[in-house]
PDB file of C-alpha atoms in Angstrom:
ATOM      1  CA  ALA W 289      13.261   9.246  -6.018  1.00 74.00           C
ATOM      2  CA  GLN W 290      12.319   5.709  -6.886  1.00 81.00           C
ATOM      3  CA  SER W 291       9.184   4.922  -8.844  1.00 88.00           C
ATOM      4  CA  VAL W 292       7.505   1.927 -10.454  1.00 93.00           C
ATOM      5  CA  THR W 293       5.399   1.517 -13.569  1.00 95.00           C
ATOM      6  CA  GLN W 294       2.768  -1.150 -14.028  1.00 96.00           C
ATOM      7  CA  LEU W 295       1.824  -1.716 -17.654  1.00 88.00           C
ATOM      8  CA  GLY W 296      -1.846  -2.207 -18.359  1.00 87.00           C
ATOM      9  CA  SER W 297      -4.660  -1.735 -15.888  1.00 92.00           C
ATOM     10  CA  HIS W 298      -6.481  -4.993 -16.427  1.00 96.00           C
ATOM     11  CA  VAL W 299      -5.414  -8.560 -17.142  1.00 97.00           C
ATOM     12  CA  SER W 300      -7.837 -11.405 -17.783  1.00 97.00           C
ATOM     13  CA  VAL W 301      -6.796 -15.060 -17.770  1.00 97.00           C
ATOM     14  CA  SER W 302      -8.560 -18.406 -17.755  1.00 97.00           C
ATOM     15  CA  GLU W 303      -8.472 -20.556 -14.658  1.00 97.00           C
ATOM     16  CA  GLY W 304      -5.359 -22.718 -14.836  1.00 97.00           C
ATOM     17  CA  ALA W 305      -3.513 -20.348 -17.175  1.00 98.00           C
ATOM     18  CA  LEU W 306      -0.263 -18.538 -16.487  1.00 98.00           C
ATOM     19  CA  VAL W 307      -0.526 -15.206 -14.704  1.00 98.00           C
ATOM     20  CA  LEU W 308       1.984 -12.506 -15.667  1.00 97.00           C
ATOM     21  CA  LEU W 309       1.717  -9.028 -14.166  1.00 98.00           C
ATOM     22  CA  ARG W 310       4.381  -6.550 -15.184  1.00 97.00           C
ATOM     23  CA  CYS W 311       6.282  -4.020 -13.092  1.00 96.00           C
ATOM     24  CA  ASN W 312       9.256  -1.887 -14.065  1.00 96.00           C
ATOM     25  CA  TYR W 313      11.240   0.261 -11.652  1.00 93.00           C
ATOM     26  CA  SER W 314      13.067   3.492 -12.335  1.00 88.00           C
ATOM     27  CA  SER W 315      16.655   3.293 -13.447  1.00 67.00           C
ATOM     28  CA  SER W 316      18.579   3.021 -10.195  1.00 80.00           C
ATOM     29  CA  VAL W 317      18.541  -0.382  -8.508  1.00 79.00           C
ATOM     30  CA  PRO W 318      16.234  -0.252  -5.507  1.00 82.00           C
ATOM     31  CA  PRO W 319      17.172  -2.024  -2.268  1.00 80.00           C
ATOM     32  CA  TYR W 320      13.617  -3.321  -1.946  1.00 87.00           C
ATOM     33  CA  LEU W 321      10.648  -4.037  -4.182  1.00 91.00           C
ATOM     34  CA  PHE W 322       7.250  -5.334  -3.183  1.00 93.00           C
ATOM     35  CA  TRP W 323       4.137  -6.853  -4.640  1.00 96.00           C
ATOM     36  CA  TYR W 324       0.907  -6.352  -2.711  1.00 97.00           C
ATOM     37  CA  VAL W 325      -2.562  -7.753  -3.381  1.00 97.00           C
ATOM     38  CA  GLN W 326      -5.847  -6.084  -2.522  1.00 97.00           C
ATOM     39  CA  TYR W 327      -9.152  -7.929  -2.449  1.00 94.00           C
ATOM     40  CA  PRO W 328     -12.388  -5.926  -2.703  1.00 89.00           C
ATOM     41  CA  ASN W 329     -13.022  -3.732   0.332  1.00 84.00           C
ATOM     42  CA  GLN W 330      -9.840  -4.912   1.977  1.00 90.00           C
ATOM     43  CA  GLY W 331      -6.434  -3.489   2.799  1.00 93.00           C
ATOM     44  CA  LEU W 332      -3.193  -4.498   1.145  1.00 95.00           C
ATOM     45  CA  GLN W 333      -1.579  -7.860   1.769  1.00 95.00           C
ATOM     46  CA  LEU W 334       2.105  -8.422   1.087  1.00 93.00           C
ATOM     47  CA  LEU W 335       2.658 -11.109  -1.556  1.00 96.00           C
ATOM     48  CA  LEU W 336       6.432 -11.003  -1.715  1.00 94.00           C
ATOM     49  CA  LYS W 337       9.463  -8.833  -1.157  1.00 91.00           C
ATOM     50  CA  TYR W 338      12.746  -8.419  -3.053  1.00 91.00           C
ATOM     51  CA  THR W 339      15.753  -7.602  -0.875  1.00 86.00           C
ATOM     52  CA  SER W 340      18.705  -8.194  -3.250  1.00 79.00           C
ATOM     53  CA  ALA W 341      19.482 -11.484  -1.472  1.00 78.00           C
ATOM     54  CA  ALA W 342      18.002 -13.435  -4.382  1.00 85.00           C
ATOM     55  CA  THR W 343      16.705 -12.461  -7.798  1.00 89.00           C
ATOM     56  CA  LEU W 344      13.902 -15.039  -7.772  1.00 95.00           C
ATOM     57  CA  VAL W 345      11.535 -14.401  -4.929  1.00 95.00           C
ATOM     58  CA  LYS W 346       8.799 -16.781  -3.875  1.00 96.00           C
ATOM     59  CA  GLY W 347       5.744 -15.437  -2.157  1.00 95.00           C
ATOM     60  CA  ILE W 348       2.439 -16.561  -0.793  1.00 95.00           C
ATOM     61  CA  ASN W 349      -0.371 -18.267  -2.710  1.00 94.00           C
ATOM     62  CA  GLY W 350       2.016 -19.696  -5.326  1.00 96.00           C
ATOM     63  CA  PHE W 351       3.203 -16.341  -6.662  1.00 97.00           C
ATOM     64  CA  GLU W 352       6.793 -15.521  -7.475  1.00 97.00           C
ATOM     65  CA  ALA W 353       8.678 -12.633  -9.031  1.00 97.00           C
ATOM     66  CA  GLU W 354      12.039 -12.320 -10.731  1.00 95.00           C
ATOM     67  CA  PHE W 355      14.227  -9.263 -10.407  1.00 94.00           C
ATOM     68  CA  LYS W 356      15.976  -8.490 -13.706  1.00 94.00           C
ATOM     69  CA  LYS W 357      18.415  -5.626 -13.538  1.00 91.00           C
ATOM     70  CA  SER W 358      19.032  -5.616 -17.296  1.00 91.00           C
ATOM     71  CA  GLU W 359      15.322  -5.049 -17.903  1.00 93.00           C
ATOM     72  CA  THR W 360      14.645  -2.947 -14.763  1.00 93.00           C
ATOM     73  CA  SER W 361      11.758  -5.326 -14.156  1.00 95.00           C
ATOM     74  CA  PHE W 362      10.148  -7.205 -11.299  1.00 96.00           C
ATOM     75  CA  HIS W 363       7.292  -9.084 -12.953  1.00 97.00           C
ATOM     76  CA  LEU W 364       4.893 -11.204 -10.902  1.00 98.00           C
ATOM     77  CA  THR W 365       3.977 -14.673 -12.107  1.00 98.00           C
ATOM     78  CA  LYS W 366       1.906 -17.663 -11.086  1.00 98.00           C
ATOM     79  CA  PRO W 367       1.945 -20.855 -13.162  1.00 97.00           C
ATOM     80  CA  SER W 368      -1.743 -21.655 -12.765  1.00 97.00           C
ATOM     81  CA  ALA W 369      -4.429 -19.089 -11.991  1.00 98.00           C
ATOM     82  CA  HIS W 370      -7.175 -19.841  -9.511  1.00 97.00           C
ATOM     83  CA  MET W 371     -10.500 -18.078  -9.222  1.00 97.00           C
ATOM     84  CA  SER W 372      -9.469 -16.800  -5.800  1.00 96.00           C
ATOM     85  CA  ASP W 373      -6.580 -14.859  -7.397  1.00 97.00           C
ATOM     86  CA  ALA W 374      -9.006 -12.286  -8.790  1.00 97.00           C
ATOM     87  CA  ALA W 375      -7.951  -9.055  -7.105  1.00 97.00           C
ATOM     88  CA  GLU W 376      -5.927  -5.894  -7.662  1.00 97.00           C
ATOM     89  CA  TYR W 377      -2.147  -6.161  -7.588  1.00 98.00           C
ATOM     90  CA  PHE W 378       0.268  -3.372  -6.775  1.00 97.00           C
ATOM     91  CA  CYS W 379       3.991  -3.123  -7.240  1.00 96.00           C
ATOM     92  CA  ALA W 380       5.704  -0.785  -4.762  1.00 93.00           C
ATOM     93  CA  VAL W 381       9.123   0.629  -3.962  1.00 90.00           C
ATOM     94  CA  PRO W 382      10.347   2.653  -0.985  1.00 85.00           C
ATOM     95  CA  ARG W 383      10.823   6.240  -2.001  1.00 77.00           C
ATOM     96  CA  HIS W 384      14.053   6.497  -0.005  1.00 69.00           C
ATOM     97  CA  GLY W 385      16.113   4.218   2.159  1.00 58.00           C
ATOM     98  CA  GLY W 386      14.536   1.533   4.293  1.00 59.00           C
ATOM     99  CA  ALA W 387      11.973  -1.044   3.302  1.00 54.00           C
ATOM    100  CA  ASN W 388       9.034   0.654   4.899  1.00 58.00           C
ATOM    101  CA  SER W 389       9.751   4.295   4.218  1.00 66.00           C
ATOM    102  CA  LYS W 390       7.221   6.162   2.167  1.00 82.00           C
ATOM    103  CA  LEU W 391       6.169   3.546  -0.353  1.00 88.00           C
ATOM    104  CA  THR W 392       5.501   4.618  -3.917  1.00 91.00           C
ATOM    105  CA  PHE W 393       2.932   2.388  -5.613  1.00 94.00           C
ATOM    106  CA  GLY W 394       2.213   1.619  -9.208  1.00 95.00           C
ATOM    107  CA  LYS W 395      -1.275   2.288 -10.558  1.00 95.00           C
ATOM    108  CA  GLY W 396      -2.297  -1.299  -9.909  1.00 96.00           C
ATOM    109  CA  ILE W 397      -3.469  -4.112 -12.175  1.00 97.00           C
ATOM    110  CA  THR W 398      -6.857  -5.750 -11.823  1.00 97.00           C
ATOM    111  CA  LEU W 399      -6.642  -9.481 -12.436  1.00 97.00           C
ATOM    112  CA  SER W 400      -9.782 -11.288 -13.594  1.00 97.00           C
ATOM    113  CA  VAL W 401      -9.918 -15.067 -13.747  1.00 97.00           C
ATOM    114  CA  ARG W 402     -12.399 -16.695 -16.144  1.00 97.00           C
ATOM    115  CA  PRO W 403     -13.832 -20.116 -15.287  1.00 95.00           C
TER     116      PRO W 403
ATOM    117  CA  LYS E 113      -0.318 -11.625  16.636  1.00 65.00           C
ATOM    118  CA  ALA E 114      -3.135  -9.177  15.977  1.00 78.00           C
ATOM    119  CA  GLY E 115      -2.906  -7.217  12.763  1.00 92.00           C
ATOM    120  CA  VAL E 116      -3.289  -3.525  12.103  1.00 96.00           C
ATOM    121  CA  THR E 117      -6.687  -2.295  13.270  1.00 97.00           C
ATOM    122  CA  GLN E 118      -8.374   0.712  11.743  1.00 97.00           C
ATOM    123  CA  THR E 119     -11.546   2.257  13.047  1.00 97.00           C
ATOM    124  CA  PRO E 120     -14.119   2.981  11.916  1.00 97.00           C
ATOM    125  CA  ARG E 121     -14.362   0.866   8.748  1.00 96.00           C
ATOM    126  CA  TYR E 122     -16.901   3.160   7.115  1.00 97.00           C
ATOM    127  CA  LEU E 123     -17.723   6.791   7.615  1.00 96.00           C
ATOM    128  CA  ILE E 124     -20.042   9.263   5.939  1.00 98.00           C
ATOM    129  CA  LYS E 125     -19.461  12.965   6.525  1.00 98.00           C
ATOM    130  CA  THR E 126     -20.780  16.202   5.116  1.00 98.00           C
ATOM    131  CA  ARG E 127     -18.685  18.782   3.290  1.00 98.00           C
ATOM    132  CA  GLY E 128     -17.081  21.211   5.701  1.00 98.00           C
ATOM    133  CA  GLN E 129     -17.035  18.805   8.617  1.00 98.00           C
ATOM    134  CA  GLN E 130     -13.925  17.305  10.093  1.00 98.00           C
ATOM    135  CA  VAL E 131     -13.102  13.645  10.695  1.00 98.00           C
ATOM    136  CA  THR E 132     -10.681  11.626  12.802  1.00 98.00           C
ATOM    137  CA  LEU E 133      -9.537   8.165  11.817  1.00 98.00           C
ATOM    138  CA  SER E 134      -7.745   5.780  14.143  1.00 98.00           C
ATOM    139  CA  CYS E 135      -5.056   3.153  13.624  1.00 98.00           C
ATOM    140  CA  SER E 136      -3.660   0.644  16.095  1.00 98.00           C
ATOM    141  CA  PRO E 137      -0.418  -0.892  14.798  1.00 96.00           C
ATOM    142  CA  ILE E 138       0.852  -4.396  15.296  1.00 94.00           C
ATOM    143  CA  SER E 139       2.189  -4.836  18.796  1.00 93.00           C
ATOM    144  CA  GLY E 140       5.845  -3.820  18.896  1.00 90.00           C
ATOM    145  CA  HIS E 141       5.715  -1.762  15.721  1.00 90.00           C
ATOM    146  CA  ARG E 142       6.639   1.848  16.268  1.00 90.00           C
ATOM    147  CA  SER E 143       6.223   3.213  12.760  1.00 90.00           C
ATOM    148  CA  VAL E 144       2.816   4.093  11.351  1.00 93.00           C
ATOM    149  CA  SER E 145       2.194   5.401   7.854  1.00 94.00           C
ATOM    150  CA  TRP E 146      -1.009   6.626   6.259  1.00 96.00           C
ATOM    151  CA  TYR E 147      -2.047   6.358   2.623  1.00 96.00           C
ATOM    152  CA  GLN E 148      -4.998   7.657   0.640  1.00 97.00           C
ATOM    153  CA  GLN E 149      -6.431   5.462  -2.101  1.00 96.00           C
ATOM    154  CA  THR E 150      -8.740   6.867  -4.776  1.00 96.00           C
ATOM    155  CA  PRO E 151      -9.710   5.520  -8.206  1.00 92.00           C
ATOM    156  CA  GLY E 152      -8.186   8.536  -9.929  1.00 89.00           C
ATOM    157  CA  GLN E 153      -4.933   9.039  -8.033  1.00 92.00           C
ATOM    158  CA  GLY E 154      -4.278   5.510  -6.794  1.00 93.00           C
ATOM    159  CA  LEU E 155      -2.339   5.014  -3.584  1.00 95.00           C
ATOM    160  CA  GLN E 156      -0.684   8.144  -2.268  1.00 95.00           C
ATOM    161  CA  PHE E 157       1.489   8.557   0.802  1.00 93.00           C
ATOM    162  CA  LEU E 158       0.139  10.948   3.422  1.00 95.00           C
ATOM    163  CA  PHE E 159       2.578  10.816   6.326  1.00 91.00           C
ATOM    164  CA  GLU E 160       4.701   8.598   8.531  1.00 92.00           C
ATOM    165  CA  TYR E 161       5.099   8.706  12.282  1.00 93.00           C
ATOM    166  CA  PHE E 162       7.769   7.092  14.393  1.00 90.00           C
ATOM    167  CA  SER E 163       8.046   7.463  18.150  1.00 89.00           C
ATOM    168  CA  GLU E 164       5.392  10.193  18.178  1.00 93.00           C
ATOM    169  CA  THR E 165       7.282  12.287  15.603  1.00 93.00           C
ATOM    170  CA  GLN E 166       6.290  12.909  12.019  1.00 92.00           C
ATOM    171  CA  ARG E 167       9.181  11.651   9.909  1.00 87.00           C
ATOM    172  CA  ASN E 168       7.841  12.044   6.382  1.00 86.00           C
ATOM    173  CA  LYS E 169       4.995  13.919   4.808  1.00 90.00           C
ATOM    174  CA  GLY E 170       3.384  13.558   1.417  1.00 91.00           C
ATOM    175  CA  ASN E 171       2.085  16.264  -0.841  1.00 92.00           C
ATOM    176  CA  PHE E 172      -1.264  16.951   0.791  1.00 96.00           C
ATOM    177  CA  PRO E 173      -2.774  20.231   2.038  1.00 96.00           C
ATOM    178  CA  GLY E 174      -2.548  21.267   5.659  1.00 96.00           C
ATOM    179  CA  ARG E 175      -6.130  20.116   6.232  1.00 97.00           C
ATOM    180  CA  PHE E 176      -4.636  16.660   6.581  1.00 98.00           C
ATOM    181  CA  SER E 177      -2.846  16.119   9.855  1.00 97.00           C
ATOM    182  CA  GLY E 178      -1.923  13.298  12.120  1.00 97.00           C
ATOM    183  CA  ARG E 179      -0.374  12.339  15.380  1.00 97.00           C
ATOM    184  CA  GLN E 180       1.007   9.341  17.160  1.00 97.00           C
ATOM    185  CA  PHE E 181       0.649   8.480  20.811  1.00 97.00           C
ATOM    186  CA  SER E 182       3.148   6.937  23.194  1.00 95.00           C
ATOM    187  CA  ASN E 183       1.579   3.498  22.660  1.00 94.00           C
ATOM    188  CA  SER E 184       2.222   3.902  18.887  1.00 94.00           C
ATOM    189  CA  ARG E 185      -1.476   4.252  18.074  1.00 97.00           C
ATOM    190  CA  SER E 186      -2.026   6.910  15.471  1.00 97.00           C
ATOM    191  CA  GLU E 187      -4.836   9.177  14.380  1.00 98.00           C
ATOM    192  CA  MET E 188      -5.257  11.222  11.275  1.00 98.00           C
ATOM    193  CA  ASN E 189      -7.535  14.198  11.015  1.00 98.00           C
ATOM    194  CA  VAL E 190      -9.028  15.878   7.988  1.00 98.00           C
ATOM    195  CA  SER E 191     -10.613  19.265   8.538  1.00 96.00           C
ATOM    196  CA  THR E 192     -13.014  21.160   6.307  1.00 97.00           C
ATOM    197  CA  LEU E 193     -13.861  18.088   4.297  1.00 98.00           C
ATOM    198  CA  GLU E 194     -14.212  18.336   0.530  1.00 98.00           C
ATOM    199  CA  LEU E 195     -15.955  15.945  -1.830  1.00 97.00           C
ATOM    200  CA  GLY E 196     -12.542  14.978  -3.208  1.00 97.00           C
ATOM    201  CA  ASP E 197     -11.488  13.653   0.182  1.00 98.00           C
ATOM    202  CA  SER E 198     -13.739  10.649  -0.350  1.00 98.00           C
ATOM    203  CA  ALA E 199     -11.334   7.738  -0.376  1.00 97.00           C
ATOM    204  CA  LEU E 200     -10.101   4.621   1.313  1.00 97.00           C
ATOM    205  CA  TYR E 201      -7.590   5.614   3.975  1.00 98.00           C
ATOM    206  CA  LEU E 202      -5.057   2.924   4.749  1.00 97.00           C
ATOM    207  CA  CYS E 203      -2.771   2.688   7.712  1.00 96.00           C
ATOM    208  CA  ALA E 204       0.408   0.614   7.690  1.00 94.00           C
ATOM    209  CA  SER E 205       2.647  -0.335  10.552  1.00 93.00           C
ATOM    210  CA  SER E 206       6.223  -1.530  10.486  1.00 88.00           C
ATOM    211  CA  SER E 207       9.129  -2.128  12.772  1.00 82.00           C
ATOM    212  CA  ARG E 208      11.112   0.468  10.814  1.00 68.00           C
ATOM    213  CA  GLY E 209      14.141  -1.748  10.675  1.00 61.00           C
ATOM    214  CA  GLN E 210      15.746  -1.742   7.222  1.00 54.00           C
ATOM    215  CA  GLY E 211      13.995  -4.951   6.244  1.00 59.00           C
ATOM    216  CA  GLY E 212      10.761  -4.271   8.025  1.00 68.00           C
ATOM    217  CA  GLU E 213       8.031  -4.286   5.454  1.00 82.00           C
ATOM    218  CA  ALA E 214       4.750  -2.476   5.978  1.00 88.00           C
ATOM    219  CA  PHE E 215       1.648  -4.336   7.135  1.00 91.00           C
ATOM    220  CA  PHE E 216      -1.639  -2.721   6.185  1.00 94.00           C
ATOM    221  CA  GLY E 217      -4.956  -2.475   7.939  1.00 96.00           C
ATOM    222  CA  GLN E 218      -8.288  -2.961   6.181  1.00 96.00           C
ATOM    223  CA  GLY E 219      -8.765   0.743   5.795  1.00 96.00           C
ATOM    224  CA  THR E 220     -11.436   3.306   6.568  1.00 97.00           C
ATOM    225  CA  ARG E 221     -13.791   4.107   3.726  1.00 97.00           C
ATOM    226  CA  LEU E 222     -14.641   7.816   3.979  1.00 98.00           C
ATOM    227  CA  THR E 223     -17.491   9.210   1.930  1.00 98.00           C
ATOM    228  CA  VAL E 224     -18.017  12.960   1.866  1.00 98.00           C
ATOM    229  CA  VAL E 225     -21.465  14.115   0.738  1.00 97.00           C
TER     230      VAL E 225
END
């Protein structure tokens, strides 16, 4: 079964700095990978989705992620952090088959943005 | 298009009681999944329903159950509540096509005292 690993539980950046949140998937190439964001006391919002159509995926709010098979990675980046980006970020992969079947989530990374 | 609606948003129950949580999916979506989110265990899959049938089940005790109605609305039930059941319960709906990603509701925050 597919799984993902998110390194580190907390990342702190200054406003305007690069955001890099790491995610590695288990060895077999997944058909789909997702990044979700969760603001306090809210549900999960989809940031972007990898579907094998393109290795560089652009999402909402200026975020993007690059799928690298050689590194089994799908890291999330944003060139310039904004205070409103402070939230928890989850990488996820479908356990089996289709995009929405039984998602397995990473532990999540809390992003703090310093003024 | 209205999003996924979960009710209630907050709930406080006593140990030993039972609770029912409700989820209305996005119109046209026939798949509903439930997840439990706790600080210790993170996000864990509970079960998935499609066309009123449970299609997948996570590794949770039988006290956790669910169902889906003909209009795709879903409920989950937890019986004999334990303190450890305190969590944010998230519902997600999808079209269940191969590319149909999951859309999440805001969750129900259950506190067991």
